[in-house]
Coordinates of C-alpha atoms and ligand atoms in Angstrom, one line a residue:
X1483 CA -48.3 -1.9 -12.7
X1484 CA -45.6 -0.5 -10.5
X1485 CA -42.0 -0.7 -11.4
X1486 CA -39.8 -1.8 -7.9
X1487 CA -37.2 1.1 -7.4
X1488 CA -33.6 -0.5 -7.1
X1489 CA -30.7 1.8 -5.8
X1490 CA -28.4 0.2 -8.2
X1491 CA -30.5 0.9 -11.6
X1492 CA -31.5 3.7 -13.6
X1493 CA -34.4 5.5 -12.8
X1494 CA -35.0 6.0 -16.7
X1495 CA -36.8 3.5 -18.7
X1496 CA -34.9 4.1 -21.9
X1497 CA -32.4 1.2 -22.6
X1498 CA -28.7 2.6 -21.6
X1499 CA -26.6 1.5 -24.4
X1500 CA -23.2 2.5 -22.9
X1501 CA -22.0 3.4 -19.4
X1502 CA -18.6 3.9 -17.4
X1503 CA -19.5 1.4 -14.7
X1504 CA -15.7 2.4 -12.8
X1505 CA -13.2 4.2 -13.9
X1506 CA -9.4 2.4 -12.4
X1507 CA -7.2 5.1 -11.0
X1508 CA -3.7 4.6 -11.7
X1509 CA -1.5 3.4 -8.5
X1510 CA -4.5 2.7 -6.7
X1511 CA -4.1 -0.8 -4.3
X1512 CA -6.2 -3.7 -6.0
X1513 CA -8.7 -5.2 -3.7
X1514 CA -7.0 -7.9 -1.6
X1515 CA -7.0 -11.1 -2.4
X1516 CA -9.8 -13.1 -1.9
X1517 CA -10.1 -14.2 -5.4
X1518 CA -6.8 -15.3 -5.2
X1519 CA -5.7 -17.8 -7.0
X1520 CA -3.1 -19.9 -9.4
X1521 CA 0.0 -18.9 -8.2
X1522 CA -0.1 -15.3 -7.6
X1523 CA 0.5 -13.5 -4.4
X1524 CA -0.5 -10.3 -3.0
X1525 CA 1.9 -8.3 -1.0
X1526 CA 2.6 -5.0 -0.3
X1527 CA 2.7 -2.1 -2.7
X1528 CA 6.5 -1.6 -3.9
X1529 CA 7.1 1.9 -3.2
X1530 CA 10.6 4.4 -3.9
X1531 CA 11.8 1.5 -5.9
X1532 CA 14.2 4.1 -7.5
X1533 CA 14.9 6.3 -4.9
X1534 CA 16.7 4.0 -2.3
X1535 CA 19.8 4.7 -2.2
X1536 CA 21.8 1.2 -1.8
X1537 CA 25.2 0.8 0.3
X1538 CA 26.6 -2.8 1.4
X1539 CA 24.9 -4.8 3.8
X1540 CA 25.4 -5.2 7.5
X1541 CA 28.2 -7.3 8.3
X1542 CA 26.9 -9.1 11.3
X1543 CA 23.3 -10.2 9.8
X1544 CA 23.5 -8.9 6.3
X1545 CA 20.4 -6.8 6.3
X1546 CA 20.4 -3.7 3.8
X1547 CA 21.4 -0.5 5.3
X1548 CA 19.8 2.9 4.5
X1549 CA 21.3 6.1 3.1
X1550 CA 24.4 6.4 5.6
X1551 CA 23.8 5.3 9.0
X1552 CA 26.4 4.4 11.2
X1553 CA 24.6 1.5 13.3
X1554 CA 22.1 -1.2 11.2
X1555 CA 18.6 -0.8 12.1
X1556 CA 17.8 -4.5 12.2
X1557 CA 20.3 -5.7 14.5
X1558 CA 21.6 -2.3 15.9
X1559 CA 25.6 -3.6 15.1
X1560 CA 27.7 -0.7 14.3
X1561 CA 28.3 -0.6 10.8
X1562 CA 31.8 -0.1 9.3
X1563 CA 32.0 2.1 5.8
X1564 CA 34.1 -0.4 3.3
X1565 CA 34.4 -1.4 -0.1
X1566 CA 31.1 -3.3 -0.9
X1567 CA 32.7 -6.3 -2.9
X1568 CA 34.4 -6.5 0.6
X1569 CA 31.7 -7.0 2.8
X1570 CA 31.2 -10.4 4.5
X1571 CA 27.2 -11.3 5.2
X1572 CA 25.3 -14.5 5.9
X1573 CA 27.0 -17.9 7.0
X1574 CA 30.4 -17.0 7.6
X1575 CA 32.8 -19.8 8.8
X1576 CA 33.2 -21.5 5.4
X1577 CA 35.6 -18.6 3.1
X1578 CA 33.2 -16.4 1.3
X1579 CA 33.1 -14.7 -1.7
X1580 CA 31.4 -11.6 -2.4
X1581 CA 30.0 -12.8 -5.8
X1582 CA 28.3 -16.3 -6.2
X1583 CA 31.1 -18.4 -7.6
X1584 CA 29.8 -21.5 -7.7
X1585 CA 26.1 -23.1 -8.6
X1586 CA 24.8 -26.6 -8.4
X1587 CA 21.8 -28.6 -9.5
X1588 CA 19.5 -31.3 -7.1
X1589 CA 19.1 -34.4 -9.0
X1590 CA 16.7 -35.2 -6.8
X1591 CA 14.6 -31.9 -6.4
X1592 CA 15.6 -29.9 -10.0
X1593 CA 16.5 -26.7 -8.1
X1594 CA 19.5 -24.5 -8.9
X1595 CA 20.7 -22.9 -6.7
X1596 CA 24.4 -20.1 -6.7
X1597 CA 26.3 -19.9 -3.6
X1598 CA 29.7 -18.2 -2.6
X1599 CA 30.3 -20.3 0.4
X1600 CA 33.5 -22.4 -0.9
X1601 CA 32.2 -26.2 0.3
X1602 CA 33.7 -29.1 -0.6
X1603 CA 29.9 -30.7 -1.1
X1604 CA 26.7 -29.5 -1.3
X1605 CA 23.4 -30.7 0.0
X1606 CA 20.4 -29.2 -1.3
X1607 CA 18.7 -26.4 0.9
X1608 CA 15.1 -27.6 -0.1
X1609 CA 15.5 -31.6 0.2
X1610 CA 17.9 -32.5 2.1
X1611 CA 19.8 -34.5 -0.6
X1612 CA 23.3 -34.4 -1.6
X1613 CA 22.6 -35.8 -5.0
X1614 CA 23.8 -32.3 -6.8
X1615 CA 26.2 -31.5 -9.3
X1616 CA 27.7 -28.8 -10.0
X1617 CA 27.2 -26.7 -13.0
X1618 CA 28.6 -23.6 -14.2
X1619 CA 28.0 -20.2 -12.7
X1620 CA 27.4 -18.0 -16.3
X1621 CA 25.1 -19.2 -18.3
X1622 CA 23.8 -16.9 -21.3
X1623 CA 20.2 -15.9 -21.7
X1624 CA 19.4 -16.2 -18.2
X1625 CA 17.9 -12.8 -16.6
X1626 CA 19.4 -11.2 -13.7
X1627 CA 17.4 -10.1 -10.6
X1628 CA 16.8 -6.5 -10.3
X1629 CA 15.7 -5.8 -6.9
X1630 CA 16.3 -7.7 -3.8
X1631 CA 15.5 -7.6 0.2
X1632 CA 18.7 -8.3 2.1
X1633 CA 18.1 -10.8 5.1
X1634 CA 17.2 -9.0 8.8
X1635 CA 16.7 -12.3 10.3
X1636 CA 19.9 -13.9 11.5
X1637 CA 20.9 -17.5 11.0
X1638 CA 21.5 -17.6 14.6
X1639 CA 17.3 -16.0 14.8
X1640 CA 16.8 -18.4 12.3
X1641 CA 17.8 -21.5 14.3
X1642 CA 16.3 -20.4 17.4
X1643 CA 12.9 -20.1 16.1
X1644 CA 12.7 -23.5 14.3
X1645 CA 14.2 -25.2 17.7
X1646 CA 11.6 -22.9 20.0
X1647 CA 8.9 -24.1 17.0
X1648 CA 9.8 -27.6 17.4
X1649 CA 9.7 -27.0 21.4
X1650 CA 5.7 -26.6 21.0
X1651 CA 4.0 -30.1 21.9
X1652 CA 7.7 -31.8 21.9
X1653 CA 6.3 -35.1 23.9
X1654 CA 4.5 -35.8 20.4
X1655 CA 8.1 -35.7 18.4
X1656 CA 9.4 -39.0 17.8
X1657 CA 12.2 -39.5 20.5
X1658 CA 14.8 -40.4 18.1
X1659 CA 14.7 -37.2 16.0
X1660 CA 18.1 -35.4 16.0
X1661 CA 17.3 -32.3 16.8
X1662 CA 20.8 -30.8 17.1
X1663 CA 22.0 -32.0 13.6
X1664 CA 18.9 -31.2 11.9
X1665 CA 19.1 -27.5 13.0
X1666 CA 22.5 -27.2 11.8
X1667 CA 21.1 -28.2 8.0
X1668 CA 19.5 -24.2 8.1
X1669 CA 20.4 -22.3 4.9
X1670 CA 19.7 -18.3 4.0
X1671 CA 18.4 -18.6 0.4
X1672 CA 17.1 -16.2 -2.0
X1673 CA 14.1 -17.6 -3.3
X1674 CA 12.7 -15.9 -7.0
X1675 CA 9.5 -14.4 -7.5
X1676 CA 8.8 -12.5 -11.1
X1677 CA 6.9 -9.4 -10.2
X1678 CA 4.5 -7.0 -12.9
X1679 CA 3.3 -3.7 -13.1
X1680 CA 0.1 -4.1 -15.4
X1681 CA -2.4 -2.0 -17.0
X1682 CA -5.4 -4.0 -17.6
X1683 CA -8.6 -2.5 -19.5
X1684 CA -11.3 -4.3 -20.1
X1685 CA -14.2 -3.8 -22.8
X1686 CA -17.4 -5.7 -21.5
X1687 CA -21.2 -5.9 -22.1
X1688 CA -24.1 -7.8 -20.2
X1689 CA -27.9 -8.2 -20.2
X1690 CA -29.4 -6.0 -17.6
X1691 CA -32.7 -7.6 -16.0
X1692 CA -34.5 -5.3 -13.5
X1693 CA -37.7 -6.3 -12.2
X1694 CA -41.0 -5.2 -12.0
X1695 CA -44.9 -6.1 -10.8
X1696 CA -48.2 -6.7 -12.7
X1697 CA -51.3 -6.6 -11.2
X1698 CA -53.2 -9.9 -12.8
X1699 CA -57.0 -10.6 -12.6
X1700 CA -57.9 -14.3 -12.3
X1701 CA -61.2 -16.1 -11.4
X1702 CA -61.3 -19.1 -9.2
X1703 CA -63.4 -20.7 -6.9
X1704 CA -64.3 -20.1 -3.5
X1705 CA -64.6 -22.8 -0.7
X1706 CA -68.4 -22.6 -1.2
X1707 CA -68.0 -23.3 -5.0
X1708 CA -68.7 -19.8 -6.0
X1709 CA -66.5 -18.6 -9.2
X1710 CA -64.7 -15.2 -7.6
X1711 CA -62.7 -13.0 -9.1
X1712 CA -59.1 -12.5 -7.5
X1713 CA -56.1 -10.2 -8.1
X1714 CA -52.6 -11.2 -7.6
X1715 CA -49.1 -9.9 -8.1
X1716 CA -46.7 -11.2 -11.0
X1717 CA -42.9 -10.7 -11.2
X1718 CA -41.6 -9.8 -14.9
X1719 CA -38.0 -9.2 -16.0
X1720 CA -37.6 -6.5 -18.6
X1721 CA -33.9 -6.8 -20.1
X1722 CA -31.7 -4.6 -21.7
X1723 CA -28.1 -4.1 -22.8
X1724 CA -25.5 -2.4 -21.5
X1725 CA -21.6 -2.2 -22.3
X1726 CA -18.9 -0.3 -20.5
X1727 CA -15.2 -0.3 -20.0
X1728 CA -13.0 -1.1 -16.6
X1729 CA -9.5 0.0 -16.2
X1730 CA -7.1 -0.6 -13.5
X1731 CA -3.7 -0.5 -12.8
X1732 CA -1.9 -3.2 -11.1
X1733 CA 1.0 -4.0 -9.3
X1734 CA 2.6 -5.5 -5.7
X1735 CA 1.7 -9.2 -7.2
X1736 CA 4.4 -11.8 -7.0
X1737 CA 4.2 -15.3 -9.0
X1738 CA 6.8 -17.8 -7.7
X1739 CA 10.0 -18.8 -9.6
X1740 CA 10.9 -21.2 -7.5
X1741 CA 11.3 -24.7 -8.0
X1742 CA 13.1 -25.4 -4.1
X1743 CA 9.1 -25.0 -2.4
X1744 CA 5.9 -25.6 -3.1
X1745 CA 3.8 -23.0 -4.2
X1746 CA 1.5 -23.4 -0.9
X1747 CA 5.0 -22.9 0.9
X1748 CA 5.7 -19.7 -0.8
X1749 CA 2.0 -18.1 -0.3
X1750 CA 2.4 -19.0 3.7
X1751 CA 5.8 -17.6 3.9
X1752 CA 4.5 -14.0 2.4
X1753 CA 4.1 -11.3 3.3
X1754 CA 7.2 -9.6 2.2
X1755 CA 7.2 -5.4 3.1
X1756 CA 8.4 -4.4 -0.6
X1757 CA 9.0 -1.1 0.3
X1758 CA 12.4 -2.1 1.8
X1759 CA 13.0 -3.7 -1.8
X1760 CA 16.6 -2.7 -3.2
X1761 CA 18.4 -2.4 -6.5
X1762 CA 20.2 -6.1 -6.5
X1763 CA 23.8 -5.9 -6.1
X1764 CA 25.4 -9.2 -6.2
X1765 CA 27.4 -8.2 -2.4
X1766 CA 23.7 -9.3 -1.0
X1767 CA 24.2 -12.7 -1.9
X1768 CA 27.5 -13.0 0.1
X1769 CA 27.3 -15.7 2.3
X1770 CA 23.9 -16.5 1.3
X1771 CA 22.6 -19.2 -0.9
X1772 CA 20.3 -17.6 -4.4
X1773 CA 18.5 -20.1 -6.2
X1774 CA 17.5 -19.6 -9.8
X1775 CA 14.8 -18.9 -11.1
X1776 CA 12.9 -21.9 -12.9
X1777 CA 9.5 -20.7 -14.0
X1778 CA 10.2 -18.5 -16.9
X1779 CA 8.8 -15.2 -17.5
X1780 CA 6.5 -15.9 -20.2
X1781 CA 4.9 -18.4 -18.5
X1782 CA 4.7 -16.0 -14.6
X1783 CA 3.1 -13.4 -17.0
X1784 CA 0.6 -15.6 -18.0
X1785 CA -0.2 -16.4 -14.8
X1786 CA -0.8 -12.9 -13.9
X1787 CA -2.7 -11.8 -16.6
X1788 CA -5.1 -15.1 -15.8
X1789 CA -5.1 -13.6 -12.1
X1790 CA -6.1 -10.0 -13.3
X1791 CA -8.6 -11.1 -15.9
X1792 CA -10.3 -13.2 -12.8
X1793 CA -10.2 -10.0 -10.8
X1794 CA -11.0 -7.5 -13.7
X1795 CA -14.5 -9.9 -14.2
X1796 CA -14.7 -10.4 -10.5
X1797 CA -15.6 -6.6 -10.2
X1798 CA -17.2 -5.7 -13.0
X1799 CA -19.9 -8.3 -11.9
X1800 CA -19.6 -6.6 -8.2
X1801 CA -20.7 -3.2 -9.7
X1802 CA -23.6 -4.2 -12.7
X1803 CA -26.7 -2.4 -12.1
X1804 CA -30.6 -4.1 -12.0
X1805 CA -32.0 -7.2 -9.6
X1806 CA -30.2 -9.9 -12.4
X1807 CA -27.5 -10.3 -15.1
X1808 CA -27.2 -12.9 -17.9
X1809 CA -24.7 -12.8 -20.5
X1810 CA -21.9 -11.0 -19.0
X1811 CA -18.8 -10.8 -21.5
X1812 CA -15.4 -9.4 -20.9
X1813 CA -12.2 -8.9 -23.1
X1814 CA -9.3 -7.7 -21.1
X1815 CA -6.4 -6.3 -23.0
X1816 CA -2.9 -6.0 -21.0
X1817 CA -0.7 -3.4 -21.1
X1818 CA 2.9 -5.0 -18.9
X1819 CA 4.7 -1.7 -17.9
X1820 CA 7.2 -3.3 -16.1
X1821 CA 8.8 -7.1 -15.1
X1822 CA 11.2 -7.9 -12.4
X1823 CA 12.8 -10.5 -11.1
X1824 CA 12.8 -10.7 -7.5
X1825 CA 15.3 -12.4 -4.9
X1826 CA 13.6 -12.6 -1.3
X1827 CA 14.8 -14.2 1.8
X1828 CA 13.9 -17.1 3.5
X1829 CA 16.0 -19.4 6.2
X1830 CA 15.1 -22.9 4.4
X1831 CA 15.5 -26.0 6.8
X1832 CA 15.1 -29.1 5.3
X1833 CA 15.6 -32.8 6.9
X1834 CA 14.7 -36.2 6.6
X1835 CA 12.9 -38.3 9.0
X1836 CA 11.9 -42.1 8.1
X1837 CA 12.4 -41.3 4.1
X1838 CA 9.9 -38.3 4.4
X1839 CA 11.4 -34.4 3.5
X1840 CA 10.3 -32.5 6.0
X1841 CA 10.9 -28.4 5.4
X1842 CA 10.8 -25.3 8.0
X1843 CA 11.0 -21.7 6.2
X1844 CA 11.4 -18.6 8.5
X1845 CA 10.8 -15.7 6.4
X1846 CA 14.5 -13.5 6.3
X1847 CA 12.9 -10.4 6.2
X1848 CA 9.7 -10.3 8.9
X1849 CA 10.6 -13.4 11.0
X1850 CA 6.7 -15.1 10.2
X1851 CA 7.5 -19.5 10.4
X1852 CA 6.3 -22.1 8.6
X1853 CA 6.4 -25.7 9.0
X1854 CA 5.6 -29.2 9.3
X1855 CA 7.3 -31.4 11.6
X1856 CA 6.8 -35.3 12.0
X1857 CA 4.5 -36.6 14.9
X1858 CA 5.3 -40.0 16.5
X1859 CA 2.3 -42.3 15.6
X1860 CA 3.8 -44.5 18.6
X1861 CA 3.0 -41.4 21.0
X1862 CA 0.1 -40.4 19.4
X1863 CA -1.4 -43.4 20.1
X1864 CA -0.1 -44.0 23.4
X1865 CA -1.8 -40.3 24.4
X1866 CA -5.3 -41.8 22.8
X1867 CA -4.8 -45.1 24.4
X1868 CA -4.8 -43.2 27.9
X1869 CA -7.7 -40.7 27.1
X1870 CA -9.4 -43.7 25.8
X1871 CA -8.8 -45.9 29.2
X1872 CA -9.7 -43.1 31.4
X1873 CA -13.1 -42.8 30.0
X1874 CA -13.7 -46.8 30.1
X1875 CA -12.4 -46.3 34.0
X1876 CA -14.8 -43.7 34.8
X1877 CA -17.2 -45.4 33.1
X1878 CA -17.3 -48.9 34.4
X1879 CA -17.1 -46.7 38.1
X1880 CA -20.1 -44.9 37.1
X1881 CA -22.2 -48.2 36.2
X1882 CA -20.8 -50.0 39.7
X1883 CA -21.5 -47.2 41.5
X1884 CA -25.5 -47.0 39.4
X1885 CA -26.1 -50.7 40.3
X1886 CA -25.7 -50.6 44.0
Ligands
ZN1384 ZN1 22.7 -6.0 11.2
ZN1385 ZN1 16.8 -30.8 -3.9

């Protein structure tokens, strides 16, 4: 009888009724996400939230400026020191106010989105329609964002990079896509994310099965017919409990609030460095287009704690000791230290081509694309209707040049 030693379990063959399989350390990064799931995004930890000290944006691309520098950092434009509900940012051409003053629905889409540009219509930023109304700018019981990344990416940066994007395998665009028009539909909008700081602790038990080896005797018989006696080896499982607690803290997860792009669209579009996050001041929006937030916070709560309870389960199953587990049961209570709602920036390009909505996102912050553009089925299978005659070419040569 020998008992199989297992690095994992206790040496001890007394049942453990309790043990602190890991112990959460406050502020410490949660593993990244490879469980991830249902909405909620990793990104990077939000640090000196408070500490930033917030001035008005640079005038020439709108990008936050630190502390009291005299030249912005993102775009190296000499920076003028004025009245904040002054400042000009974004798409200028159109008058501009520093305060959204006017907000629209899509009839088509459902997004809201508040603008200060001063346009006689509106088309919506994520599809393309101009079926919007507008609605009024104050309405009570909504929440206002409290922190906010001001755009670094230029609308000018913006436009270049979707016309160099659609550049890449051009001969497979259809020829009658307007290229010029389409990149002129570009938008800066600030898309909402809800963000939580979470405690979670989790109470959980499991059946512990460790394995070990007996030593049976069993007669059979021989190839001669003889009745031997033979010895072999027999797995058991001996079970017993064991319960524990797992805390963790979390935080640096963003759910989407967005109703303007798909949730796939906003996972591509991340990361987001939330360190640069800042204390919203309305002057950001200036110029830009802020949409409003259409999954309420209830429900982006929900979402998270579902995400964190995956993960809290995730690891506790990562660290039980012995060779098997059966019964593994955990109750995760939530302790939400903080909420926020989030604006972050993204260069939206939406367009039509043949009735389909296409949309190209440039993330306002890091630069990072993403996009689908439409493919010519005529060209497509023009290019396979060559490839395809080639190889009939080469090989009816091959079989002339066999039969000689
Ligand atoms: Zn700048
Ligand atoms: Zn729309």
């Amino acid at each position: 009888m020998a008992r199989k030693a297992h690095p994992n379990s206790s040496a001890s063959k007394q049942p453990i009724l309790s043990a602190e399989v890991l112990d959460g350390s406050r502020g410490g990064l949660a593993a990244a996400g490879s469980e991830q799931s249902s909405g909620v995004i990793d990104a990077q930890l939000v640090s000196s939230l408070e500490s930033q000290s917030v001035s008005a944006p640079c005038t020439a691309c709108g990008s936050p400026r630190a502390g009291d520098s005299k030249f912005c950092a993102a775009c190296g434009a000499p920076l003028e020191i004025a009245d904040p509900s002054a400042v000009v940012a974004g798409n200028s051409g159109s008058s501009v106010s520093a305060v959204p003053n006017h907000m629209f629905k899509c009839q088509n889409c459902g997004s809201e989105v508040a603008t200060s540009l001063d346009q006689r219509s509106y088309v919506c930023p994520f599809c393309d329609s101009t079926y919007v109304t507008e609605i009024s700018v104050s309405r009570s019981g909504r929440q206002r964002p409290e922190f906010v990344i001001g755009f670094a990416v230029t609308s000018q940066d913006a436009e270049e990079k979707f016309l160099e994007w659609l550049r890449r395998n051009s001969w497979f665009r259809p020829g009658d896509l307007a290229v010029k028009a389409i990149s002129e539909k570009q938008r800066g909008v600030y898309l909402p994310f809800w963000h939580f700081s979470v405690h979670a602790a989790s109470s959980w038990s499991a059946r512990i099965g460790e394995y070990w080896y007996r030593t049976e005797h069993y007669t059979t018989r021989d190839s001669k017919g003889n009745t031997v006696r033979r010895t072999r080896t027999v797995t058991e499982t001996e079970w017993f409990p064991l319960s524990g607690h797992h805390n963790r803290y979390y935080h640096g997860f963003l759910v989407p609030a967005t109703k303007g792009i798909s949730e796939a669209e906003a996972r591509a579009i991340h990361p987001f460095q939330l360190a640069s996050l800042t204390r919203y001041r309305p002057y950001f929006l200036a110029g830009w287009m802020a949409e409003e937030y259409s999954v309420e916070m209830p429900e982006a709560m929900e979402k998270t704690k579902e995400e964190f309870r995956q993960r809290q389960v995730a690891e506790i199953q990562r660290f039980l000791p012995g060779d098997t587990q059966s019964n593994l049961s955990v109750n995760t209570e939530f302790d939400v230290t903080g909420s926020d709602l989030m604006l972050l920036p993204v260069h939206v390009l939406s367009y039509r081509y043949r009735d389909k909505v296409y949309r190209f996102l440039v993330n306002g912050q890091t630069g990072k694309v993403v996009g689908e553009k439409p493919y010519s089925a005529t060209r497509i299978g023009v290019a396979v209707a060559v490839i395809l005659a080639v190889i009939l070419i080469v090989f009816v040569v091959a079989l002339v040049m066999s039969a000689r």
